[in-house]
Short mmCIF file of C-alpha atoms and ligand atoms in Angstrom, two decimals:
data_model
loop_
_atom_site.label_atom_id
_atom_site.label_comp_id
_atom_site.label_asym_id
_atom_site.label_seq_id
_atom_site.Cartn_x
_atom_site.Cartn_y
_atom_site.Cartn_z
CA MET A 1 33.76 62.40 127.52
CA THR A 2 35.94 59.35 128.11
CA PHE A 3 35.05 56.12 129.86
CA ASP A 4 37.49 53.88 131.71
CA PHE A 5 36.94 50.13 131.43
CA SER A 6 40.53 49.19 132.38
CA GLY A 7 40.69 45.68 133.81
CA LYS A 8 37.11 44.90 132.74
CA THR A 9 36.07 41.94 130.61
CA VAL A 10 33.65 42.51 127.73
CA PHE A 11 32.05 39.77 125.59
CA VAL A 12 30.30 40.73 122.35
CA ALA A 13 28.24 38.04 120.61
CA GLY A 14 28.14 38.90 116.91
CA GLY A 15 30.99 41.34 117.49
CA THR A 16 32.92 40.86 114.26
CA SER A 17 31.34 43.45 111.95
CA GLY A 18 29.21 46.57 111.76
CA ILE A 19 27.58 47.97 114.88
CA ASN A 20 28.68 45.16 117.18
CA LEU A 21 32.34 45.39 116.13
CA GLU A 22 32.25 49.15 116.75
CA ILE A 23 30.87 48.45 120.25
CA ALA A 24 33.70 45.98 120.85
CA LEU A 25 36.27 48.51 119.59
CA ALA A 26 34.87 51.28 121.81
CA PHE A 27 35.30 49.07 124.89
CA ALA A 28 38.81 48.03 123.77
CA GLU A 29 39.80 51.68 123.32
CA ALA A 30 38.41 52.37 126.81
CA GLY A 31 40.77 49.78 128.33
CA ALA A 32 38.70 46.58 128.39
CA ARG A 33 39.80 43.07 127.48
CA VAL A 34 37.37 42.02 124.75
CA ALA A 35 36.09 38.69 123.43
CA VAL A 36 34.01 38.39 120.25
CA LEU A 37 32.06 35.52 118.73
CA SER A 38 30.60 34.92 115.28
CA ARG A 39 30.35 32.11 112.73
CA SER A 40 33.06 33.07 110.24
CA GLN A 41 36.63 32.31 111.34
CA ASP A 42 37.92 34.97 108.88
CA LYS A 43 35.68 37.64 110.40
CA VAL A 44 36.69 36.58 113.92
CA ASP A 45 40.40 36.78 113.01
CA GLY A 46 39.92 40.21 111.39
CA ALA A 47 38.01 41.56 114.38
CA VAL A 48 40.55 40.26 116.90
CA ALA A 49 43.36 41.92 114.92
CA LYS A 50 41.48 45.25 114.95
CA LEU A 51 40.71 44.95 118.66
CA ARG A 52 44.39 44.23 119.49
CA ALA A 53 45.34 47.34 117.50
CA ALA A 54 42.76 49.52 119.28
CA ARG A 55 45.29 50.70 121.87
CA ALA A 56 48.75 49.79 123.13
CA GLY A 57 48.55 46.55 125.14
CA ALA A 58 44.98 45.75 124.12
CA GLU A 59 43.99 42.11 124.72
CA ALA A 60 41.37 40.35 122.62
CA ILE A 61 40.24 36.82 121.83
CA GLY A 62 37.66 35.46 119.41
CA PHE A 63 35.53 32.38 118.87
CA ALA A 64 34.09 30.99 115.64
CA ALA A 65 30.69 29.73 116.80
CA ASP A 66 26.99 29.95 116.00
CA VAL A 67 24.71 31.48 118.65
CA ARG A 68 22.14 28.83 117.72
CA GLU A 69 24.48 26.21 119.23
CA GLN A 70 24.18 26.63 123.00
CA PRO A 71 27.11 24.35 123.97
CA ALA A 72 29.46 26.33 121.70
CA VAL A 73 28.26 29.62 123.20
CA GLU A 74 28.67 28.23 126.71
CA ALA A 75 32.22 27.05 125.92
CA ALA A 76 33.20 30.49 124.55
CA LEU A 77 31.87 32.27 127.63
CA ALA A 78 33.64 29.84 129.99
CA LYS A 79 36.93 30.27 128.07
CA THR A 80 36.57 34.05 128.21
CA LYS A 81 36.18 33.95 131.99
CA GLU A 82 39.16 31.58 132.29
CA THR A 83 41.32 33.87 130.11
CA PHE A 84 40.25 37.37 131.17
CA GLY A 85 38.24 36.90 134.38
CA ALA A 86 34.49 37.15 135.00
CA ILE A 87 32.49 39.11 132.44
CA ASP A 88 31.62 42.71 133.36
CA VAL A 89 29.81 43.63 130.14
CA LEU A 90 27.89 41.23 127.92
CA VAL A 91 26.59 42.43 124.56
CA SER A 92 24.28 40.18 122.51
CA GLY A 93 23.91 41.44 118.96
CA ALA A 94 24.13 38.53 116.52
CA ALA A 95 21.32 38.87 113.99
CA GLY A 96 20.23 38.18 110.46
CA ASN A 97 17.90 40.19 108.22
CA PHE A 98 16.48 40.30 104.70
CA PRO A 99 13.43 42.19 103.40
CA ALA A 100 10.55 39.97 102.33
CA PRO A 101 6.75 40.02 102.52
CA ALA A 102 5.27 37.45 104.88
CA VAL A 103 3.96 35.33 102.01
CA GLY A 104 7.45 35.30 100.52
CA ILE A 105 9.27 34.05 103.61
CA SER A 106 9.78 30.30 103.81
CA PRO A 107 9.25 28.69 107.20
CA LYS A 108 12.99 27.96 107.12
CA GLY A 109 13.85 31.64 106.58
CA PHE A 110 11.49 32.80 109.34
CA ARG A 111 12.83 30.17 111.72
CA SER A 112 16.42 31.10 110.91
CA VAL A 113 15.95 34.77 111.89
CA VAL A 114 14.05 33.86 115.07
CA GLU A 115 16.67 31.29 115.99
CA ILE A 116 19.62 33.65 115.48
CA ASP A 117 18.09 36.80 117.01
CA LEU A 118 15.83 35.45 119.76
CA LEU A 119 16.99 31.94 120.62
CA GLY A 120 20.59 33.11 120.15
CA THR A 121 20.05 35.95 122.62
CA PHE A 122 18.55 33.50 125.11
CA HIS A 123 21.54 31.17 124.67
CA VAL A 124 24.01 34.01 125.20
CA LEU A 125 22.28 35.40 128.30
CA ARG A 126 21.38 32.06 129.89
CA SER A 127 24.86 30.63 129.32
CA ALA A 128 26.57 33.80 130.54
CA LEU A 129 24.88 34.17 133.91
CA PRO A 130 27.34 31.96 135.88
CA HIS A 131 30.24 33.80 134.22
CA LEU A 132 29.08 37.36 134.95
CA VAL A 133 30.45 39.62 137.67
CA GLN A 134 27.81 39.53 140.42
CA PRO A 135 26.94 42.12 141.53
CA GLY A 136 27.90 44.64 138.88
CA ALA A 137 27.57 43.17 135.39
CA SER A 138 25.77 45.01 132.62
CA VAL A 139 24.01 43.05 129.87
CA ILE A 140 23.05 44.83 126.64
CA ASN A 141 20.88 43.26 123.95
CA ILE A 142 20.98 44.92 120.53
CA SER A 143 17.38 45.23 119.44
CA ALA A 144 15.73 47.22 116.61
CA PRO A 145 12.71 49.50 116.05
CA GLN A 146 11.03 46.47 114.44
CA ALA A 147 10.49 45.23 118.02
CA TYR A 148 7.79 47.84 118.64
CA ILE A 149 6.90 49.16 115.16
CA PRO A 150 5.17 46.70 112.86
CA MET A 151 7.00 47.02 109.52
CA GLU A 152 5.93 45.53 106.23
CA MET A 153 8.52 43.13 104.76
CA GLN A 154 9.90 42.56 108.24
CA MET A 155 7.50 40.14 109.97
CA HIS A 156 10.35 37.76 110.85
CA VAL A 157 12.54 40.50 112.33
CA CYS A 158 9.61 42.19 114.13
CA ALA A 159 8.71 38.88 115.79
CA ALA A 160 12.30 38.06 116.72
CA LYS A 161 13.28 41.49 118.07
CA ALA A 162 10.00 41.88 120.03
CA GLY A 163 11.03 38.64 121.70
CA VAL A 164 14.52 40.00 122.37
CA ASP A 165 13.06 43.01 124.22
CA MET A 166 10.92 40.71 126.34
CA VAL A 167 14.00 38.61 127.14
CA THR A 168 15.60 41.89 128.27
CA ARG A 169 12.70 42.80 130.54
CA VAL A 170 12.24 39.38 132.12
CA ALA A 171 15.98 38.95 132.69
CA ALA A 172 16.04 42.42 134.29
CA LEU A 173 13.25 41.34 136.64
CA GLU A 174 14.92 38.09 137.59
CA TRP A 175 18.57 39.15 137.67
CA GLY A 176 18.23 42.43 139.53
CA ALA A 177 18.59 40.34 142.71
CA PHE A 178 22.05 39.27 141.48
CA GLY A 179 23.08 42.87 140.85
CA VAL A 180 22.99 42.31 137.08
CA ARG A 181 21.41 45.02 134.91
CA VAL A 182 19.85 44.06 131.57
CA ASN A 183 18.86 46.57 128.88
CA SER A 184 18.16 46.75 125.15
CA VAL A 185 19.67 49.32 122.80
CA SER A 186 17.57 49.88 119.71
CA PRO A 187 19.53 51.42 116.81
CA GLY A 188 17.75 53.40 114.11
CA PRO A 189 19.08 53.38 110.55
CA ILE A 190 22.87 53.21 110.87
CA ALA A 191 25.10 54.23 107.97
CA GLU A 192 27.43 51.81 106.21
CA THR A 193 26.15 48.67 107.90
CA GLU A 194 25.15 45.32 106.49
CA GLY A 195 21.67 45.73 107.97
CA MET A 196 21.03 49.09 106.31
CA ASN A 197 22.61 48.06 103.02
CA ARG A 198 20.11 45.20 102.82
CA LEU A 199 17.08 47.31 103.73
CA ALA A 200 18.03 50.38 101.67
CA PRO A 201 20.30 49.19 98.86
CA THR A 202 20.07 52.31 96.63
CA GLU A 203 21.06 55.98 97.07
CA GLU A 204 17.44 56.95 96.38
CA LEU A 205 16.17 54.74 99.19
CA ARG A 206 18.87 55.90 101.58
CA ALA A 207 17.88 59.54 100.96
CA LEU A 208 14.26 58.61 101.70
CA VAL A 209 15.26 56.92 104.94
CA ALA A 210 17.45 59.84 106.07
CA ASP A 211 14.62 62.28 105.38
CA SER A 212 12.23 60.21 107.53
CA VAL A 213 14.53 60.57 110.57
CA PRO A 214 13.66 63.65 112.71
CA LEU A 215 17.39 64.45 113.01
CA LYS A 216 17.65 64.15 109.19
CA ARG A 217 20.64 61.86 109.12
CA PHE A 218 21.68 58.25 109.47
CA GLY A 219 23.22 57.24 112.76
CA THR A 220 26.82 56.12 113.02
CA THR A 221 28.05 52.89 114.52
CA ARG A 222 29.81 55.07 117.13
CA ASP A 223 26.43 56.57 118.17
CA ILE A 224 25.39 53.08 119.24
CA ALA A 225 28.74 52.24 120.85
CA ASN A 226 28.60 55.46 122.90
CA CYS A 227 25.22 54.48 124.34
CA CYS A 228 26.63 51.06 125.27
CA LEU A 229 29.63 52.66 127.02
CA TRP A 230 27.26 54.79 129.07
CA LEU A 231 24.90 51.88 129.83
CA ALA A 232 27.79 49.74 131.05
CA SER A 233 29.25 52.55 133.17
CA PRO A 234 28.43 53.52 136.78
CA LEU A 235 26.54 56.53 135.33
CA ALA A 236 23.75 54.09 134.39
CA SER A 237 23.83 52.08 137.63
CA TYR A 238 20.05 52.52 138.23
CA VAL A 239 19.00 51.69 134.66
CA THR A 240 17.66 48.19 134.04
CA GLY A 241 14.86 46.68 131.95
CA ALA A 242 14.96 49.66 129.58
CA VAL A 243 14.67 49.60 125.80
CA ILE A 244 16.65 52.62 124.67
CA PRO A 245 16.12 53.95 121.14
CA VAL A 246 19.28 55.44 119.62
CA ASP A 247 17.60 56.36 116.39
CA GLY A 248 17.51 60.13 115.85
CA GLY A 249 13.80 59.98 116.71
CA TRP A 250 13.06 57.60 113.80
CA ALA A 251 10.62 55.44 115.77
CA LEU A 252 8.51 58.46 116.78
CA GLY A 253 7.12 58.74 113.27
CA GLY A 254 6.63 54.99 112.95
CA ALA A 255 9.38 54.84 110.30
CA SER A 256 6.46 54.68 107.89
CA VAL A 257 7.82 56.88 105.10
CA SER A 258 10.96 54.89 104.66
CA VAL A 259 9.23 51.51 104.96
CA ALA A 260 6.72 52.48 102.30
CA GLY A 261 9.60 53.62 100.10
CA MET A 262 11.51 50.43 100.66
CA LYS A 263 8.48 48.36 99.74
CA LYS A 264 7.90 50.33 96.54
CA ALA A 265 11.54 50.13 95.53
CA LEU A 266 11.90 46.46 96.31
CA MET A 267 8.53 45.20 95.03
CA GLY A 268 7.43 47.83 92.53
P1 NAP B 1 26.23 42.83 110.70
O1 NAP B 1 27.44 43.64 110.36
O2 NAP B 1 25.76 41.81 109.73
O3 NAP B 1 26.51 42.14 112.11
C1 NAP B 1 25.91 40.94 112.50
C2 NAP B 1 26.94 40.14 113.28
O4 NAP B 1 26.31 38.96 113.78
C3 NAP B 1 28.12 39.68 112.44
O5 NAP B 1 29.30 39.76 113.23
C4 NAP B 1 27.80 38.22 112.11
O6 NAP B 1 29.02 37.51 111.88
C5 NAP B 1 27.09 37.81 113.40
N1 NAP B 1 26.17 36.69 113.25
C6 NAP B 1 25.13 36.57 112.38
N2 NAP B 1 24.53 35.39 112.55
C7 NAP B 1 25.20 34.75 113.56
C8 NAP B 1 25.06 33.48 114.20
N3 NAP B 1 24.11 32.61 113.83
N4 NAP B 1 25.91 33.17 115.20
C9 NAP B 1 26.88 34.03 115.59
N5 NAP B 1 27.06 35.24 115.02
C10 NAP B 1 26.23 35.59 114.01
O7 NAP B 1 24.95 43.74 111.01
P2 NAP B 1 24.64 45.23 111.57
O8 NAP B 1 23.80 45.87 110.55
O9 NAP B 1 25.86 45.91 112.06
O10 NAP B 1 23.66 44.87 112.81
C11 NAP B 1 24.16 44.60 114.11
C12 NAP B 1 23.01 44.56 115.11
O11 NAP B 1 22.31 45.81 115.11
C13 NAP B 1 21.96 43.48 114.82
O12 NAP B 1 21.48 42.96 116.04
C14 NAP B 1 20.86 44.27 114.11
O13 NAP B 1 19.59 43.64 114.22
C15 NAP B 1 20.93 45.58 114.87
N6 NAP B 1 20.36 46.73 114.13
C16 NAP B 1 21.02 47.21 113.03
C17 NAP B 1 20.52 48.33 112.36
C18 NAP B 1 21.26 48.92 111.17
O14 NAP B 1 20.91 50.03 110.72
N7 NAP B 1 22.28 48.26 110.66
C19 NAP B 1 19.33 48.93 112.81
C20 NAP B 1 18.67 48.39 113.90
C21 NAP B 1 19.21 47.29 114.57
P3 NAP B 1 29.09 36.10 111.06
O15 NAP B 1 28.53 36.35 109.70
O16 NAP B 1 30.55 35.76 111.07
O17 NAP B 1 28.31 35.11 111.85
#
């Protein structure tokens, strides 16, 4: 199945690597003009080059900015609208993660994850509203199973992503009147990503994780991008306030086997 986003503007916060870059690329391949934002200028430059190569005539711009800095986020969104027109699809996926038991996380580390994932998502959504196509825009927050499954070694991420899903639901309630849909996509374990490499750094652990997924495999970054294409398309025009797992069924079993394995491997 192919989707057509010709003439549409897509903004992906955190869109310079991994899952979020794949989402940006999928929209670029489908005809959209794409803007990405992340902290590293090198990563922004690399992502913009890939996006411009995604198809003949592809247009892309990038911003080196931190989602914790609201004025910088606001400026990037305003520039995107000025350059490409109002934003049809907004993806908020900037995040940080590291495995650590609660007693091992410094207040600074906990605050950093909450500020990037949760406060950053608020900054992106709140700043974007005046720049969104109304009615018609689709907002997608990239969440995680940690939002609804308590996981050892992940208190900071569980707290932050649970907040992200509540931002999704409240924004869906408030912005439905503007014709703006807001949903969360919750990836399971996704192969060859920074997030998974940090949580399952060895082959042994990765085998354990794959075995704990009902579909018996890791997801691909394209699995997540495909869900975002559908969510942003007219096929999903009555879907808002949803948290959609794209996880091979991983959350059904509580992800307990793999989390226990991770804990053993990381802490002994
Ligand atoms: P990733 O490659 O590390 O992507 C994270 C992106 O966010 C990067 O582009 C990073 O670029 C950017 N970023 C981080 N902090 C930022 C900040 N303060 N301001 C602006 N941008 C920032 O990670 P990933 O594993 O693909 O994960 C992508 C998303 O999927 C995250 O929301 C994650 O929680 C979610 N997720 C991933 C998995 C998985 O299996 N990987 C599972 C569930 C959920 P810079 O370093 O340049 O800032």
